[in-house]
PDB file of C-alpha atoms and ligand atoms in Angstrom:
ATOM      1  CA  UNK A   1     -53.492  44.100  11.770  1.00 67.00           C
ATOM      2  CA  UNK A   2     -53.644  42.314   8.413  1.00 86.00           C
ATOM      3  CA  UNK A   3     -55.333  43.498   5.629  1.00 94.00           C
ATOM      4  CA  UNK A   4     -58.716  41.433   4.816  1.00 94.00           C
ATOM      5  CA  UNK A   5     -58.032  41.030   0.854  1.00 94.00           C
ATOM      6  CA  UNK A   6     -62.140  39.492   0.960  1.00 95.00           C
ATOM      7  CA  UNK A   7     -62.986  43.964   1.297  1.00 98.00           C
ATOM      8  CA  UNK A   8     -65.766  45.551  -0.269  1.00 98.00           C
ATOM      9  CA  UNK A   9     -63.942  48.283  -1.836  1.00 98.00           C
ATOM     10  CA  UNK A  10     -60.498  46.129  -2.895  1.00 98.00           C
ATOM     11  CA  UNK A  11     -63.519  43.545  -4.515  1.00 98.00           C
ATOM     12  CA  UNK A  12     -64.155  46.740  -6.665  1.00 98.00           C
ATOM     13  CA  UNK A  13     -60.439  48.036  -6.331  1.00 98.00           C
ATOM     14  CA  UNK A  14     -60.140  44.855  -8.477  1.00 97.00           C
ATOM     15  CA  UNK A  15     -62.853  44.723 -10.272  1.00 97.00           C
ATOM     16  CA  UNK A  16     -64.343  41.502  -8.947  1.00 97.00           C
ATOM     17  CA  UNK A  17     -67.625  43.376  -7.565  1.00 98.00           C
ATOM     18  CA  UNK A  18     -69.327  46.244  -9.447  1.00 98.00           C
ATOM     19  CA  UNK A  19     -69.024  50.228  -8.646  1.00 98.00           C
ATOM     20  CA  UNK A  20     -69.499  53.534 -10.673  1.00 98.00           C
ATOM     21  CA  UNK A  21     -66.465  54.674 -11.286  1.00 98.00           C
ATOM     22  CA  UNK A  22     -65.722  59.032 -11.742  1.00 98.00           C
ATOM     23  CA  UNK A  23     -62.663  59.026 -11.696  1.00 98.00           C
ATOM     24  CA  UNK A  24     -59.419  57.035 -11.429  1.00 98.00           C
ATOM     25  CA  UNK A  25     -55.627  57.504 -12.055  1.00 98.00           C
ATOM     26  CA  UNK A  26     -51.815  54.998 -11.855  1.00 98.00           C
ATOM     27  CA  UNK A  27     -52.472  54.932  -7.906  1.00 98.00           C
ATOM     28  CA  UNK A  28     -56.399  56.320  -7.395  1.00 98.00           C
ATOM     29  CA  UNK A  29     -60.296  55.163  -7.792  1.00 98.00           C
ATOM     30  CA  UNK A  30     -62.807  57.152  -6.894  1.00 98.00           C
ATOM     31  CA  UNK A  31     -66.554  55.982  -6.799  1.00 98.00           C
ATOM     32  CA  UNK A  32     -70.028  56.450  -6.245  1.00 98.00           C
ATOM     33  CA  UNK A  33     -71.582  56.089  -2.539  1.00 98.00           C
ATOM     34  CA  UNK A  34     -73.954  52.810  -3.123  1.00 98.00           C
ATOM     35  CA  UNK A  35     -76.225  54.083   0.316  1.00 98.00           C
ATOM     36  CA  UNK A  36     -75.676  58.389  -0.571  1.00 98.00           C
ATOM     37  CA  UNK A  37     -76.524  60.782   2.203  1.00 97.00           C
ATOM     38  CA  UNK A  38     -75.565  63.725   0.375  1.00 97.00           C
ATOM     39  CA  UNK A  39     -76.630  64.761  -3.496  1.00 98.00           C
ATOM     40  CA  UNK A  40     -73.290  64.527  -3.809  1.00 98.00           C
ATOM     41  CA  UNK A  41     -71.164  61.601  -1.411  1.00 98.00           C
ATOM     42  CA  UNK A  42     -68.440  60.308  -3.360  1.00 98.00           C
ATOM     43  CA  UNK A  43     -65.704  57.371  -1.740  1.00 98.00           C
ATOM     44  CA  UNK A  44     -61.780  57.569  -2.082  1.00 98.00           C
ATOM     45  CA  UNK A  45     -59.720  54.669  -2.124  1.00 98.00           C
ATOM     46  CA  UNK A  46     -55.976  54.833  -2.416  1.00 98.00           C
ATOM     47  CA  UNK A  47     -55.712  50.759  -4.424  1.00 98.00           C
ATOM     48  CA  UNK A  48     -53.409  50.164  -2.516  1.00 98.00           C
ATOM     49  CA  UNK A  49     -54.253  48.023   0.463  1.00 98.00           C
ATOM     50  CA  UNK A  50     -53.879  50.022   3.365  1.00 98.00           C
ATOM     51  CA  UNK A  51     -56.536  49.542   5.974  1.00 97.00           C
ATOM     52  CA  UNK A  52     -57.018  53.212   7.640  1.00 96.00           C
ATOM     53  CA  UNK A  53     -55.270  56.507   7.249  1.00 96.00           C
ATOM     54  CA  UNK A  54     -52.410  55.707   9.437  1.00 95.00           C
ATOM     55  CA  UNK A  55     -50.551  52.749   7.779  1.00 96.00           C
ATOM     56  CA  UNK A  56     -51.568  54.707   4.261  1.00 98.00           C
ATOM     57  CA  UNK A  57     -49.932  57.452   5.502  1.00 97.00           C
ATOM     58  CA  UNK A  58     -47.219  55.761   7.329  1.00 97.00           C
ATOM     59  CA  UNK A  59     -46.902  53.526   4.243  1.00 97.00           C
ATOM     60  CA  UNK A  60     -47.742  54.792   1.010  1.00 98.00           C
ATOM     61  CA  UNK A  61     -44.943  56.133  -1.141  1.00 98.00           C
ATOM     62  CA  UNK A  62     -45.281  59.963  -2.348  1.00 98.00           C
ATOM     63  CA  UNK A  63     -46.952  58.926  -5.577  1.00 98.00           C
ATOM     64  CA  UNK A  64     -49.554  57.784  -4.005  1.00 98.00           C
ATOM     65  CA  UNK A  65     -50.054  60.334  -1.615  1.00 98.00           C
ATOM     66  CA  UNK A  66     -50.228  62.557  -4.517  1.00 98.00           C
ATOM     67  CA  UNK A  67     -52.466  60.587  -6.438  1.00 98.00           C
ATOM     68  CA  UNK A  68     -55.051  60.587  -3.154  1.00 98.00           C
ATOM     69  CA  UNK A  69     -55.530  64.329  -3.596  1.00 98.00           C
ATOM     70  CA  UNK A  70     -55.583  64.216  -7.070  1.00 98.00           C
ATOM     71  CA  UNK A  71     -58.784  62.481  -6.677  1.00 98.00           C
ATOM     72  CA  UNK A  72     -59.834  64.375  -4.568  1.00 98.00           C
ATOM     73  CA  UNK A  73     -58.911  67.638  -6.528  1.00 98.00           C
ATOM     74  CA  UNK A  74     -60.775  65.926  -9.452  1.00 98.00           C
ATOM     75  CA  UNK A  75     -64.101  65.559  -7.258  1.00 98.00           C
ATOM     76  CA  UNK A  76     -63.838  69.387  -5.827  1.00 98.00           C
ATOM     77  CA  UNK A  77     -63.286  70.262  -9.468  1.00 98.00           C
ATOM     78  CA  UNK A  78     -65.774  67.968 -11.604  1.00 98.00           C
ATOM     79  CA  UNK A  79     -69.451  68.965  -9.259  1.00 98.00           C
ATOM     80  CA  UNK A  80     -68.123  72.567  -8.026  1.00 98.00           C
ATOM     81  CA  UNK A  81     -67.642  72.024  -4.572  1.00 98.00           C
ATOM     82  CA  UNK A  82     -65.868  74.338  -3.661  1.00 96.00           C
ATOM     83  CA  UNK A  83     -69.075  76.529  -4.909  1.00 94.00           C
ATOM     84  CA  UNK A  84     -70.971  76.070  -1.255  1.00 97.00           C
ATOM     85  CA  UNK A  85     -68.646  74.078   0.000  1.00 98.00           C
ATOM     86  CA  UNK A  86     -68.337  69.948   1.338  1.00 98.00           C
ATOM     87  CA  UNK A  87     -67.081  68.109   3.889  1.00 98.00           C
ATOM     88  CA  UNK A  88     -63.934  65.163   3.903  1.00 98.00           C
ATOM     89  CA  UNK A  89     -64.249  62.731   6.056  1.00 97.00           C
ATOM     90  CA  UNK A  90     -62.309  59.615   6.754  1.00 97.00           C
ATOM     91  CA  UNK A  91     -63.715  56.766   9.756  1.00 97.00           C
ATOM     92  CA  UNK A  92     -61.489  55.119  11.656  1.00 96.00           C
ATOM     93  CA  UNK A  93     -61.553  51.663  12.995  1.00 95.00           C
ATOM     94  CA  UNK A  94     -64.309  50.351  15.896  1.00 96.00           C
ATOM     95  CA  UNK A  95     -64.671  53.961  16.971  1.00 97.00           C
ATOM     96  CA  UNK A  96     -64.188  56.189  14.350  1.00 96.00           C
ATOM     97  CA  UNK A  97     -67.739  54.174  12.966  1.00 96.00           C
ATOM     98  CA  UNK A  98     -65.199  52.670  10.138  1.00 97.00           C
ATOM     99  CA  UNK A  99     -66.596  49.437   8.623  1.00 98.00           C
ATOM    100  CA  UNK A 100     -64.697  49.075   5.363  1.00 98.00           C
ATOM    101  CA  UNK A 101     -61.878  48.078   6.348  1.00 98.00           C
ATOM    102  CA  UNK A 102     -59.560  49.968   3.062  1.00 98.00           C
ATOM    103  CA  UNK A 103     -58.357  53.386   3.883  1.00 98.00           C
ATOM    104  CA  UNK A 104     -62.047  55.993   1.585  1.00 98.00           C
ATOM    105  CA  UNK A 105     -61.954  59.098   1.735  1.00 98.00           C
ATOM    106  CA  UNK A 106     -66.087  60.674   1.598  1.00 98.00           C
ATOM    107  CA  UNK A 107     -66.855  63.250  -0.467  1.00 98.00           C
ATOM    108  CA  UNK A 108     -69.583  64.326   0.564  1.00 98.00           C
ATOM    109  CA  UNK A 109     -71.631  68.279  -1.356  1.00 98.00           C
ATOM    110  CA  UNK A 110     -74.462  70.065  -2.533  1.00 97.00           C
ATOM    111  CA  UNK A 111     -76.428  70.750   0.524  1.00 97.00           C
ATOM    112  CA  UNK A 112     -75.546  72.283   4.080  1.00 97.00           C
ATOM    113  CA  UNK A 113     -74.381  69.546   5.372  1.00 97.00           C
ATOM    114  CA  UNK A 114     -75.993  68.481   9.611  1.00 94.00           C
ATOM    115  CA  UNK A 115     -73.230  69.270  11.408  1.00 92.00           C
ATOM    116  CA  UNK A 116     -71.568  67.571  15.052  1.00 83.00           C
ATOM    117  CA  UNK A 117     -71.290  70.461  16.997  1.00 83.00           C
ATOM    118  CA  UNK A 118     -67.474  69.788  16.150  1.00 78.00           C
TER     119      UNK A 118
HETATM  120  P1  5GP B 201     -67.105  53.404   6.650  1.00 62.11           P
HETATM  121  O1  5GP B 201     -68.411  53.510   7.087  1.00 62.11           O
HETATM  122  O2  5GP B 201     -66.920  52.196   6.433  1.00 62.11           O
HETATM  123  O3  5GP B 201     -66.878  54.800   6.260  1.00 62.11           O
HETATM  124  O4  5GP B 201     -67.808  53.628   4.855  1.00 62.11           O
HETATM  125  C1  5GP B 201     -67.914  52.987   4.256  1.00 62.11           C
HETATM  126  C2  5GP B 201     -69.463  53.321   3.232  1.00 62.11           C
HETATM  127  O5  5GP B 201     -69.454  52.379   1.509  1.00 62.11           O
HETATM  128  C3  5GP B 201     -69.874  53.751   4.040  1.00 62.11           C
HETATM  129  O6  5GP B 201     -71.168  55.015   3.343  1.00 62.11           O
HETATM  130  C4  5GP B 201     -71.079  52.683   2.390  1.00 62.11           C
HETATM  131  O7  5GP B 201     -71.964  53.390   1.796  1.00 62.11           O
HETATM  132  C5  5GP B 201     -69.928  51.989   1.034  1.00 62.11           C
HETATM  133  N1  5GP B 201     -70.489  51.246   0.217  1.00 62.11           N
HETATM  134  C6  5GP B 201     -70.366  49.906   1.588  1.00 62.11           C
HETATM  135  N2  5GP B 201     -70.457  49.092   0.813  1.00 62.11           N
HETATM  136  C7  5GP B 201     -70.085  49.565  -1.205  1.00 62.11           C
HETATM  137  C8  5GP B 201     -70.378  48.769  -2.320  1.00 62.11           C
HETATM  138  O8  5GP B 201     -70.901  47.970  -2.209  1.00 62.11           O
HETATM  139  N3  5GP B 201     -70.789  49.987  -3.092  1.00 62.11           N
HETATM  140  C9  5GP B 201     -70.109  51.484  -3.672  1.00 62.11           C
HETATM  141  N4  5GP B 201     -70.400  51.793  -4.161  1.00 62.11           N
HETATM  142  N5  5GP B 201     -70.655  51.760  -2.126  1.00 62.11           N
HETATM  143  C10 5GP B 201     -70.816  50.788  -1.436  1.00 62.11           C
END
């Protein structure tokens, strides 16, 4: 699958579309979800052109991976999510319900989240 440079997260990363940025480092960006499903609903994006966890995991450099983890850790600390817990989600592909074809991790917290019996 070729990366679609027109996707909204690519535009946000390149400052061609607006977003509420809460953190960034060299290789990762955190934005607030435009349609939050919990009191805290952040999206952690690598700045590189990866459409899924699979392509990121296979092709990203160690530095890019560490920067993504730093961004996740920032959110957990900034919003004190460790106190009561939180959820990380990476919807992937058609079956996974991914709607934006740029790899992203949802971080949800701030209330008791519904479970799917997992
Ligand atoms: P997915 O379904 O791909 O896992 O998640 C995509 C998420 O991106 C959705 O939760 C949706 O609300 C969010 N989203 C879609 N368009 C925008 C946008 O323009 N700005 C922001 N901040 N979030 C967006």
